[in-house]
CSV table of C-alpha atoms in Angstrom, one decimal:
chain,number,residue,atom,x,y,z
C,1,MET,CA,93.1,145.9,181.6
C,2,SER,CA,92.3,147.0,178.1
C,3,ARG,CA,93.1,150.6,177.1
C,4,PRO,CA,90.5,152.8,175.4
C,5,GLY,CA,90.9,154.4,172.0
C,6,PHE,CA,92.3,157.9,172.0
C,7,ALA,CA,93.4,160.8,169.7
C,8,LEU,CA,97.2,161.5,169.5
C,9,GLU,CA,98.4,164.9,168.4
C,10,VAL,CA,101.5,164.6,166.3
C,11,ASP,CA,104.6,166.6,167.4
C,12,ASP,CA,108.2,166.7,166.5
C,13,ARG,CA,109.0,163.5,168.5
C,14,THR,CA,106.2,161.4,167.0
C,15,PRO,CA,107.7,158.6,164.9
C,16,PRO,CA,106.5,157.7,161.4
C,17,LEU,CA,103.0,156.1,161.7
C,18,LEU,CA,101.4,153.2,159.9
C,19,ILE,CA,98.8,153.8,157.2
C,20,SER,CA,97.0,150.9,155.7
C,21,GLU,CA,97.0,150.5,151.9
C,22,GLY,CA,94.8,147.4,151.5
C,23,ALA,CA,97.1,144.4,151.2
C,24,GLY,CA,100.0,146.6,152.1
C,25,CYS,CA,101.0,149.4,154.5
C,26,ARG,CA,103.4,152.3,154.7
C,27,LEU,CA,105.1,154.3,157.4
C,28,GLU,CA,104.4,158.0,156.9
C,29,ARG,CA,105.7,161.0,158.8
C,30,LEU,CA,102.6,163.1,159.4
C,31,PRO,CA,102.5,166.9,159.6
C,32,VAL,CA,102.8,168.3,163.1
C,33,GLY,CA,99.4,168.9,164.7
C,34,THR,CA,97.8,165.9,162.9
C,35,ARG,CA,95.2,164.2,165.1
C,36,VAL,CA,95.7,160.4,164.9
C,37,VAL,CA,92.7,158.3,166.1
C,38,TYR,CA,93.8,155.0,167.6
C,39,PRO,CA,91.3,152.2,168.2
C,40,ALA,CA,90.7,150.7,171.6
C,41,GLU,CA,92.4,147.6,172.7
C,42,SER,CA,90.0,144.6,173.0
C,43,LEU,CA,87.8,144.4,176.0
C,44,PRO,CA,88.1,141.3,178.1
C,45,GLY,CA,86.4,138.4,176.5
C,46,VAL,CA,84.4,135.4,177.8
C,47,ALA,CA,86.5,132.8,179.7
C,48,ASP,CA,84.6,129.8,178.5
C,49,LEU,CA,82.9,130.1,175.1
C,50,GLY,CA,80.9,126.9,175.5
C,51,GLU,CA,79.5,128.0,178.8
C,52,ALA,CA,78.7,131.5,177.4
C,53,ILE,CA,76.7,129.9,174.5
C,54,ARG,CA,74.8,127.6,176.8
C,55,ARG,CA,74.0,130.4,179.2
C,56,ALA,CA,72.7,132.6,176.4
C,57,LEU,CA,70.5,129.9,175.0
C,58,GLY,CA,69.3,128.9,178.4
C,59,ALA,CA,68.5,132.4,179.7
C,60,PRO,CA,67.8,134.5,176.7
C,61,LEU,CA,66.8,138.1,176.6
C,62,ASP,CA,63.0,138.7,176.5
C,63,ALA,CA,62.3,135.2,175.3
C,64,GLU,CA,61.8,131.6,176.5
C,65,PRO,CA,64.9,129.3,176.7
C,66,LEU,CA,65.6,127.8,173.3
C,67,ALA,CA,64.9,124.3,174.6
C,68,ALA,CA,61.4,125.3,175.6
C,69,ARG,CA,60.7,126.5,172.0
C,70,LEU,CA,61.6,123.2,170.5
C,71,ALA,CA,59.5,120.0,170.5
C,72,PRO,CA,59.4,116.7,168.5
C,73,GLY,CA,58.2,117.6,165.0
C,74,THR,CA,59.4,121.2,165.1
C,75,LYS,CA,60.8,122.3,161.7
C,76,LEU,CA,64.0,124.2,162.6
C,77,ALA,CA,66.0,126.5,160.3
C,78,ILE,CA,69.4,127.8,161.4
C,79,THR,CA,70.7,130.7,159.5
C,80,PHE,CA,74.3,131.9,160.1
C,81,THR,CA,76.7,134.6,159.0
C,82,ASP,CA,78.4,133.6,155.7
C,83,ALA,CA,82.2,133.5,155.0
C,84,SER,CA,82.4,137.2,154.0
C,85,ARG,CA,82.3,138.1,157.7
C,86,PRO,CA,84.3,138.8,159.7
C,87,ALA,CA,87.1,140.2,157.6
C,88,PRO,CA,89.9,139.1,157.9
C,89,SER,CA,88.6,135.6,158.2
C,90,MET,CA,88.5,133.8,161.5
C,91,ALA,CA,91.2,131.4,162.6
C,92,ALA,CA,90.0,127.8,163.2
C,93,PRO,CA,88.0,126.6,165.0
C,94,ASP,CA,85.3,128.9,163.8
C,95,VAL,CA,83.0,130.3,166.5
C,96,ARG,CA,80.0,129.6,164.3
C,97,ALA,CA,80.7,125.8,164.5
C,98,ARG,CA,80.6,126.0,168.3
C,99,VAL,CA,77.3,127.8,168.3
C,100,LEU,CA,75.8,125.5,165.8
C,101,GLU,CA,76.8,122.4,167.7
C,102,GLU,CA,75.3,123.7,170.9
C,103,ILE,CA,72.0,124.5,169.1
C,104,LEU,CA,71.9,121.1,167.4
C,105,GLU,CA,72.6,119.3,170.6
C,106,LEU,CA,69.6,121.0,172.2
C,107,ALA,CA,67.4,120.2,169.2
C,108,ALA,CA,68.5,116.5,169.2
C,109,ALA,CA,67.8,116.2,173.0
C,110,VAL,CA,64.1,117.1,172.5
C,111,GLY,CA,63.7,115.0,169.3
C,112,VAL,CA,63.9,117.6,166.6
C,113,ASP,CA,65.1,116.0,163.4
C,114,ASP,CA,63.9,118.3,160.7
C,115,VAL,CA,66.7,120.8,160.6
C,116,SER,CA,68.1,123.0,157.7
C,117,LEU,CA,71.2,125.2,157.9
C,118,VAL,CA,71.4,128.2,155.6
C,119,ALA,CA,74.4,130.6,155.1
C,120,ALA,CA,72.9,134.1,155.0
C,121,ASN,CA,75.1,135.4,152.1
C,122,GLY,CA,72.3,137.5,150.4
C,123,LEU,CA,73.7,139.1,147.3
C,124,ARG,CA,77.2,138.3,148.3
C,125,ARG,CA,78.9,135.3,146.7
C,126,LYS,CA,78.0,131.8,147.8
C,127,GLN,CA,80.5,129.8,149.8
C,128,THR,CA,82.5,126.9,148.3
C,129,VAL,CA,82.2,123.5,149.8
C,130,ASP,CA,85.5,123.9,151.6
C,131,GLU,CA,84.4,127.3,153.0
C,132,LEU,CA,81.1,125.9,154.3
C,133,ARG,CA,83.0,123.1,156.0
C,134,GLY,CA,85.3,125.6,157.6
C,135,LEU,CA,82.4,127.7,158.9
C,136,VAL,CA,80.2,124.9,160.4
C,137,GLY,CA,82.9,122.4,161.3
C,138,GLU,CA,83.6,118.9,160.0
C,139,ARG,CA,81.1,117.3,162.3
C,140,VAL,CA,78.1,119.4,161.3
C,141,HIS,CA,79.2,119.4,157.6
C,142,ARG,CA,79.4,115.6,157.6
C,143,SER,CA,76.0,115.3,159.2
C,144,PHE,CA,74.0,117.7,157.0
C,145,ALA,CA,75.8,118.4,153.7
C,146,HIS,CA,75.1,114.9,152.1
C,147,GLN,CA,71.4,115.2,153.0
C,148,ASP,CA,71.2,118.5,151.2
C,149,ARG,CA,70.2,120.3,154.4
C,150,LEU,CA,73.2,122.6,154.5
C,151,GLY,CA,73.9,125.3,151.9
C,152,ALA,CA,74.2,128.9,150.9
C,153,HIS,CA,71.2,131.1,150.3
C,154,ASP,CA,70.2,131.7,146.7
C,155,ALA,CA,68.6,135.1,146.2
C,156,GLU,CA,67.5,134.1,142.6
C,157,ALA,CA,66.1,130.7,143.5
C,158,PRO,CA,62.7,129.9,141.8
C,159,ASP,CA,61.2,128.5,145.0
C,160,LEU,CA,61.5,131.6,147.2
C,161,VAL,CA,58.4,132.2,149.3
C,162,GLU,CA,56.5,135.5,149.4
C,163,LEU,CA,55.6,136.5,153.0
C,164,ALA,CA,54.1,139.8,151.9
C,165,PRO,CA,54.1,141.9,148.7
C,166,GLY,CA,57.7,142.6,147.8
C,167,VAL,CA,59.2,140.4,150.6
C,168,ARG,CA,60.4,137.0,149.4
C,169,VAL,CA,62.5,134.7,151.6
C,170,ASN,CA,64.4,131.4,151.5
C,171,ARG,CA,62.0,128.5,151.4
C,172,ALA,CA,63.7,126.7,154.4
C,173,VAL,CA,63.3,129.9,156.4
C,174,ALA,CA,59.7,130.5,155.4
C,175,ASP,CA,58.6,126.9,156.1
C,176,ALA,CA,60.3,126.7,159.5
C,177,ASP,CA,58.4,126.7,162.8
C,178,LEU,CA,61.4,128.3,164.4
C,179,VAL,CA,64.3,130.2,162.9
C,180,VAL,CA,67.6,130.5,164.9
C,181,ASN,CA,69.6,133.3,163.4
C,182,VAL,CA,73.3,133.1,164.3
C,183,VAL,CA,75.1,136.4,163.7
C,184,LEU,CA,78.8,137.4,164.1
C,185,VAL,CA,78.8,141.0,165.2
C,186,ASP,CA,81.8,143.3,164.6
C,187,SER,CA,80.0,146.6,163.9
C,188,LEU,CA,76.7,148.3,164.7
C,189,ALA,CA,75.4,147.5,161.2
C,190,ARG,CA,75.5,143.7,162.0
C,191,THR,CA,73.0,143.7,164.8
C,192,GLY,CA,69.2,143.2,164.8
C,193,TRP,CA,67.3,142.2,161.7
C,194,ASP,CA,70.0,143.1,159.1
C,195,GLN,CA,71.2,139.5,158.5
C,196,LEU,CA,67.7,138.1,157.9
C,197,ALA,CA,66.4,141.1,156.0
C,198,THR,CA,69.3,141.1,153.5
C,199,GLY,CA,70.9,137.7,153.9
C,200,VAL,CA,68.0,135.2,153.2
C,201,THR,CA,65.6,137.3,151.1
C,202,GLY,CA,65.2,137.4,147.3
C,203,SER,CA,67.3,139.7,145.2
C,204,ALA,CA,64.5,142.3,144.7
C,205,THR,CA,63.8,142.4,148.5
C,206,ALA,CA,67.5,142.7,149.3
C,207,TRP,CA,68.1,145.3,146.7
C,208,ALA,CA,65.2,147.5,147.8
C,209,GLN,CA,67.2,147.8,151.1
C,210,LEU,CA,70.7,148.2,149.5
C,211,GLY,CA,70.2,150.1,146.3
C,212,LEU,CA,70.2,153.8,145.6
C,213,GLY,CA,67.7,155.8,147.7
C,214,ALA,CA,67.1,152.9,150.2
C,215,ASP,CA,66.6,154.3,153.7
C,216,GLN,CA,65.7,153.0,157.1
C,217,THR,CA,62.0,153.1,156.4
C,218,VAL,CA,62.4,150.4,153.8
C,219,ARG,CA,64.5,148.3,156.1
C,220,ASP,CA,62.0,148.7,158.9
C,221,GLU,CA,59.2,147.6,156.6
C,222,VAL,CA,61.0,144.4,155.7
C,223,ALA,CA,61.9,143.8,159.3
C,224,ALA,CA,58.3,144.3,160.4
C,225,VAL,CA,57.1,141.6,157.9
C,226,LEU,CA,59.8,139.2,159.1
C,227,ALA,CA,58.8,139.8,162.7
C,228,ASP,CA,55.2,139.2,161.9
C,229,LYS,CA,55.6,136.1,159.8
C,230,LEU,CA,58.6,134.3,161.4
C,231,ASP,CA,59.3,133.0,164.9
C,232,VAL,CA,62.9,133.9,165.4
C,233,CYS,CA,65.5,133.3,168.1
C,234,GLN,CA,68.4,135.6,167.6
C,235,VAL,CA,71.9,134.6,168.6
C,236,GLU,CA,74.6,137.3,168.3
C,237,VAL,CA,78.3,136.6,169.0
C,238,VAL,CA,80.1,139.9,169.6
C,239,LEU,CA,83.7,139.7,168.5
C,240,ASP,CA,86.7,141.6,169.9
C,241,GLN,CA,89.4,143.7,168.1
C,242,ARG,CA,92.0,141.0,167.6
C,243,GLN,CA,92.3,141.1,163.8
C,244,PHE,CA,96.0,140.2,163.4
C,245,PRO,CA,97.9,137.0,164.2
C,246,PRO,CA,101.2,137.4,166.2
C,247,ARG,CA,103.4,137.6,163.0
C,248,LEU,CA,101.3,140.7,161.9
C,249,GLY,CA,100.8,142.0,165.4
C,250,PHE,CA,102.6,145.3,164.6
C,251,LEU,CA,99.7,146.3,162.4
C,252,GLY,CA,97.5,146.7,165.5
C,253,LYS,CA,100.0,148.3,167.8
C,254,ARG,CA,100.9,151.8,168.6
C,255,GLU,CA,104.2,152.5,166.8
C,256,TRP,CA,106.2,153.9,169.8
C,257,GLU,CA,105.5,150.6,171.6
C,258,TRP,CA,106.9,148.4,168.9
C,259,LYS,CA,109.4,145.8,170.2
C,260,VAL,CA,112.3,144.4,168.2
C,261,ARG,CA,110.0,141.6,166.9
C,262,ASP,CA,107.5,144.2,165.7
C,263,ARG,CA,110.1,146.2,163.8
C,264,ALA,CA,111.5,143.0,162.3
C,265,GLY,CA,108.0,142.0,161.3
C,266,PHE,CA,107.4,145.3,159.6
C,267,VAL,CA,110.7,145.2,157.7
C,268,GLY,CA,110.0,141.7,156.5
C,269,PHE,CA,106.5,142.6,155.5
C,270,ARG,CA,107.7,145.6,153.5
C,271,GLN,CA,110.3,143.5,151.7
C,272,PHE,CA,107.6,141.0,150.8
C,273,GLN,CA,105.5,143.8,149.5
C,274,ALA,CA,108.3,145.1,147.4
C,275,VAL,CA,108.7,141.9,145.4
C,276,ALA,CA,105.3,140.2,145.6
C,277,PRO,CA,102.6,140.9,142.9
C,278,HIS,CA,99.4,142.6,144.3
C,279,ARG,CA,97.4,139.3,144.1
C,280,VAL,CA,100.1,137.5,146.1
C,281,ARG,CA,100.1,140.1,148.8
C,282,ARG,CA,96.4,139.5,149.3
C,283,MET,CA,96.9,135.8,149.7
C,284,PHE,CA,99.3,136.6,152.6
C,285,PHE,CA,96.3,137.7,154.6
C,286,ASP,CA,94.2,134.8,153.5
C,287,THR,CA,96.8,132.4,155.0
C,288,ASN,CA,97.1,134.4,158.2
C,289,PRO,CA,93.6,134.4,159.6
C,290,ALA,CA,92.6,136.5,162.6
C,291,PRO,CA,92.6,135.1,166.2
C,292,TYR,CA,89.3,136.8,167.2
C,293,GLY,CA,88.1,136.5,170.7
C,294,VAL,CA,84.4,136.7,171.9
C,295,LEU,CA,83.2,139.5,174.1
C,296,ALA,CA,79.8,138.2,174.7
C,297,VAL,CA,77.0,135.9,173.4
C,298,HIS,CA,73.5,137.2,173.4
C,299,ALA,CA,70.4,135.3,172.6
C,300,GLY,CA,66.6,135.8,172.5
C,301,ASP,CA,64.3,138.5,171.1
C,302,VAL,CA,65.8,140.2,168.0
C,303,ALA,CA,65.4,143.8,169.3
C,304,ALA,CA,66.6,143.0,172.8
C,305,VAL,CA,69.7,141.1,171.5
C,306,GLY,CA,70.5,143.8,169.0
C,307,ALA,CA,70.4,146.5,171.7
C,308,ALA,CA,72.7,144.5,174.0
C,309,SER,CA,75.2,143.9,171.2
C,310,SER,CA,75.1,147.5,170.0
C,311,GLN,CA,75.8,148.8,173.5
C,312,LEU,CA,78.9,146.5,173.8
C,313,ILE,CA,80.2,147.4,170.3
C,314,GLY,CA,79.8,151.1,171.3
C,315,ARG,CA,81.9,150.5,174.4
C,316,GLN,CA,84.5,148.6,172.4
C,317,GLN,CA,84.9,150.9,169.4
C,318,ARG,CA,83.7,154.5,170.3
C,319,VAL,CA,86.4,157.2,170.4
C,320,GLU,CA,85.4,160.7,171.3
C,321,LEU,CA,86.8,163.5,169.1
C,322,THR,CA,86.4,167.3,169.4
C,323,GLY,CA,85.5,169.0,166.1
C,324,GLN,CA,85.6,168.0,162.5
C,325,ALA,CA,88.8,168.0,160.4
C,326,ASP,CA,89.6,169.8,157.2
C,327,VAL,CA,91.4,166.7,155.9
C,328,LEU,CA,90.8,163.1,156.7
C,329,LEU,CA,93.5,160.5,156.0
C,330,ALA,CA,92.6,156.8,155.7
C,331,GLY,CA,93.4,153.6,153.8
C,332,PRO,CA,91.5,150.4,153.1
C,333,ALA,CA,91.8,147.5,155.4
C,334,PRO,CA,93.8,144.5,154.2
C,335,VAL,CA,90.7,142.4,153.6
C,336,THR,CA,87.0,143.4,153.5
C,337,GLU,CA,83.7,141.5,153.4
C,338,HIS,CA,83.7,142.2,149.6
C,339,ASN,CA,87.0,140.6,148.7
C,340,VAL,CA,87.6,137.6,151.0
C,341,GLY,CA,89.6,135.2,148.8
C,342,ALA,CA,90.0,137.8,146.0
C,343,VAL,CA,92.2,140.8,145.1
C,344,MET,CA,91.0,144.2,146.3
C,345,ASN,CA,89.8,145.8,143.1
C,346,PRO,CA,89.3,149.6,142.9
C,347,LEU,CA,85.6,149.5,143.7
C,348,VAL,CA,86.2,147.6,146.9
C,349,ALA,CA,89.0,149.9,147.9
C,350,ALA,CA,86.8,153.0,147.3
C,351,TRP,CA,83.9,151.4,149.2
C,352,ASP,CA,86.1,150.6,152.2
C,353,VAL,CA,87.2,154.1,152.9
C,354,LEU,CA,84.4,156.2,151.3
C,355,ALA,CA,81.5,154.1,152.8
C,356,ARG,CA,82.7,152.0,155.7
C,357,SER,CA,85.3,154.3,157.2
C,358,PHE,CA,83.4,157.5,156.4
C,359,ASP,CA,80.2,156.1,157.9
C,360,SER,CA,81.8,154.7,161.0
C,361,THR,CA,80.6,157.5,163.3
C,362,THR,CA,77.9,158.1,165.8
C,363,GLY,CA,76.3,160.6,163.4
C,364,THR,CA,78.7,163.5,162.5
C,365,PRO,CA,81.4,162.8,159.9
C,366,VAL,CA,85.0,163.2,161.0
C,367,VAL,CA,85.8,165.5,158.0
C,368,ARG,CA,83.9,168.8,157.6
C,369,PRO,CA,81.5,169.5,154.6
C,370,GLY,CA,83.7,170.6,151.7
C,371,GLY,CA,86.8,169.1,153.2
C,372,ALA,CA,89.2,166.6,151.6
C,373,MET,CA,89.8,162.9,152.0
C,374,ILE,CA,93.3,161.8,151.2
C,375,LEU,CA,93.4,158.0,150.8
C,376,PHE,CA,96.1,155.4,150.3
C,377,HIS,CA,95.9,152.5,147.8
C,378,PRO,CA,97.5,151.6,144.5
C,379,LEU,CA,94.0,151.3,142.8
C,380,MET,CA,95.4,148.7,140.3
C,381,PRO,CA,92.7,147.8,137.8
C,382,ALA,CA,92.7,144.1,138.8
C,383,PHE,CA,89.6,142.0,139.3
C,384,ASN,CA,88.9,138.4,140.3
C,385,SER,CA,87.4,137.0,137.1
C,386,ARG,CA,85.4,134.4,139.1
C,387,PHE,CA,84.0,136.5,142.0
C,388,HIS,CA,83.9,140.0,140.5
C,389,ALA,CA,82.8,139.6,136.9
C,390,ALA,CA,80.1,142.2,137.2
C,391,SER,CA,82.5,144.7,138.8
C,392,ALA,CA,85.0,144.3,136.0
C,393,ASP,CA,82.3,145.0,133.5
C,394,PHE,CA,81.1,148.0,135.5
C,395,PHE,CA,84.6,149.4,135.7
C,396,ALA,CA,85.2,148.9,132.0
C,397,ASP,CA,81.8,149.8,130.5
C,398,VAL,CA,80.0,152.1,132.9
C,399,LEU,CA,82.5,154.4,134.6
C,400,PRO,CA,84.0,155.7,131.3
C,401,SER,CA,80.5,156.9,130.5
C,402,THR,CA,79.5,158.4,133.9
C,403,THR,CA,80.3,158.3,137.6
C,404,ASP,CA,77.0,159.9,138.6
C,405,SER,CA,75.0,157.4,140.7
C,406,ALA,CA,71.6,158.8,139.6
C,407,ARG,CA,72.5,158.3,135.9
C,408,ILE,CA,73.9,154.8,136.6
C,409,HIS,CA,70.7,154.0,138.4
C,410,ALA,CA,68.5,155.1,135.5
C,411,GLU,CA,70.6,153.8,132.6
C,412,PHE,CA,72.6,150.8,133.7
C,413,GLU,CA,71.1,149.3,136.8
C,414,PRO,CA,68.4,147.3,135.0
C,415,LYS,CA,71.1,145.3,133.1
C,416,PHE,CA,73.1,144.4,136.2
C,417,LEU,CA,70.0,143.6,138.2
C,418,GLY,CA,68.3,141.4,135.5
C,419,ASP,CA,71.1,140.0,133.4
C,420,GLU,CA,70.8,136.2,133.2
C,421,TRP,CA,74.5,135.7,132.8
C,422,TYR,CA,75.3,137.5,136.0
C,423,ALA,CA,72.5,135.6,137.8
C,424,ASN,CA,74.0,132.3,136.5
C,425,LEU,CA,77.5,133.2,137.7
C,426,TYR,CA,76.0,134.1,141.1
C,427,ARG,CA,73.9,130.9,141.3
C,428,THR,CA,76.5,128.4,140.1
C,429,GLN,CA,80.0,129.9,140.1
C,430,ASN,CA,80.3,131.6,143.5
C,431,ALA,CA,80.3,135.1,141.9
C,432,PHE,CA,78.9,138.2,143.6
C,433,HIS,CA,75.4,139.1,142.3
C,434,GLY,CA,75.3,141.4,139.3
C,435,VAL,CA,74.3,144.4,141.3
C,436,HIS,CA,77.3,144.1,143.6
C,437,PRO,CA,79.4,146.9,141.9
C,438,LEU,CA,76.4,149.2,142.1
C,439,GLN,CA,76.0,148.5,145.8
C,440,LEU,CA,79.6,149.4,146.3
C,441,TRP,CA,79.4,152.5,144.2
C,442,TYR,CA,76.1,153.8,145.6
C,443,ALA,CA,77.5,153.4,149.1
C,444,THR,CA,80.3,155.9,148.3
C,445,ARG,CA,77.9,158.6,147.2
C,446,ALA,CA,77.4,160.3,150.6
C,447,ALA,CA,81.2,160.8,151.1
C,448,VAL,CA,81.6,162.0,147.5
C,449,GLU,CA,78.9,164.6,147.9
C,450,HIS,CA,80.1,165.6,151.3
C,451,CYS,CA,83.8,166.2,150.4
C,452,GLY,CA,85.2,168.9,148.2
C,453,ASP,CA,88.1,166.7,147.1
C,454,ILE,CA,89.1,163.1,147.2
C,455,ILE,CA,92.8,162.3,146.4
C,456,TRP,CA,94.5,158.9,146.3
C,457,VAL,CA,98.2,158.7,147.2
C,458,GLY,CA,100.2,156.2,145.2
C,459,ALA,CA,97.3,155.3,143.0
C,460,ASP,CA,97.2,154.4,139.3
C,461,ARG,CA,96.3,157.8,137.8
C,462,ALA,CA,94.1,156.4,135.0
C,463,THR,CA,92.1,154.4,137.5
C,464,ALA,CA,91.7,157.3,139.9
C,465,GLU,CA,90.5,159.5,137.1
C,466,LYS,CA,88.0,156.8,135.9
C,467,LEU,CA,86.6,156.7,139.4
C,468,GLY,CA,86.2,160.5,139.3
C,469,PHE,CA,89.0,161.2,141.8
C,470,ARG,CA,92.5,162.6,141.7
C,471,ALA,CA,95.9,161.0,142.3
C,472,ALA,CA,99.1,162.1,144.0
C,473,SER,CA,102.5,160.6,144.3
C,474,THR,CA,103.1,161.6,148.0
C,475,LEU,CA,101.1,162.9,150.9
C,476,ALA,CA,102.8,166.3,150.5
C,477,ASP,CA,101.6,166.4,146.9
C,478,ALA,CA,98.1,165.5,148.0
C,479,LEU,CA,98.0,168.2,150.6
C,480,GLU,CA,99.2,170.7,148.0
C,481,ILE,CA,96.4,169.6,145.6
C,482,ALA,CA,93.8,169.9,148.4
C,483,SER,CA,95.1,173.3,149.5
C,484,ALA,CA,92.8,175.1,147.1
C,485,GLY,CA,89.9,174.0,149.1
C,486,VAL,CA,91.2,173.6,152.7
C,487,GLY,CA,94.1,176.1,152.8
C,488,ARG,CA,97.8,175.7,153.5
C,489,THR,CA,97.4,174.9,157.2
C,490,PRO,CA,94.4,172.5,157.4
C,491,SER,CA,93.4,170.5,160.4
C,492,ILE,CA,94.2,166.9,159.7
C,493,THR,CA,92.8,163.7,161.2
C,494,HIS,CA,94.2,160.2,160.4
C,495,LEU,CA,92.1,157.1,161.2
C,496,HIS,CA,94.7,154.6,162.4
C,497,THR,CA,92.6,151.6,161.4
C,498,PRO,CA,92.0,148.6,161.4
C,499,PRO,CA,90.9,147.6,164.0
C,500,ALA,CA,87.7,149.5,163.9
C,501,VAL,CA,86.9,152.9,165.3
C,502,LEU,CA,83.5,154.4,165.9
C,503,ALA,CA,84.2,158.1,165.8
C,504,ASP,CA,82.0,160.2,168.2
C,505,VAL,CA,82.5,163.7,167.0
C,506,ARG,CA,81.4,166.4,169.4
């Protein structure tokens, strides 16, 4: 029986608790009275994944069975979640390969032979050949790659098709009689139309939904066009909370329940951290993928499937809290969707806590307006030269001039959106799109405007200042700095993540 998430109040007997620092972690003794929010253990998963997939495709929600929607001559496009998700990466065999094989077997059985497979990476970096092979499996890759019917989406491709003014999509998707959209779901944001609306559309269409000032109205308008112009069968695979392999199992456990193996694992990991360069620490997580399980497979109508998956994610991740805190403690996860296979640069670290963690609520932020966020990461100014070229330029050239999102939007965005060099790197060198650093930065704006102070513990001071934040050597120093705004005895909440928590603040 899985245990739900809960909030622990620190007392004199509470041991030092884990705080994530990206590719590292620390044990920190927190002030008495601190509220520590622990995620739930994973709900029971499906016993037979193959059977769950076949059942979902055969008895979909608010739609005909997939086999009934296929016939000889049908042009079929299968879009699927790209390698950036989930993070950490999934241990082999990848669930996507199982789903794709079941869909392709159904298609072959009714004589469908015009099939295209498209990774829905959107403005994220394209997958390498090896990454694609790992996602779809050797069998599917061998059958489709050499025929040029398997590949990553190109948001700058010249042959994108305009479905309506301002809405351009991948040609294989636009030309298909039926689109099967395979989505790995690990948060509420992954359900529904999101993957198609931002993952297989042109750069301008995607950016209209991700850029500064984008709201739900814009996303709804794009989704409405897709719903009108495309025939879609949605397949969502809801993942559980198992993000760490056995050798890193201590990262997902409650500290007072650590066994000898967990303590030894933590000591060994800390020793590795002490001697390994930051880039090498990141590689440790790349070589230790997560043993995710599957909670459910839903297929059918996009809205109905999204609603079912959202309900299950809420059951898995929601933790009820009473009242907002004066101070929120958090640290970036070891790997995010923005740095799979790359060092966690300062922009990604800031995004992970100031956007993903801050927004992971049912509506009310965990920290009060004007409160403080105290965050943990070294913020070393290191960038992957292949994947994050635009982010390195943004950090070096834009942030010294301004951290204001509105000014960045007005003065610098046109270059990053339209620069041919960034577009070429995205199209041919597996780099993130030129607007990627702006997407990360804009996403932090809500937290920055909400909080009175943002302080990074253990961070490079020059980097923190360039980002517009402050740095402290220790948690005690950070609380002293924050005391001007939150007082000497603030209420403190620590998000003990990952795995994920959806905070329901009452």
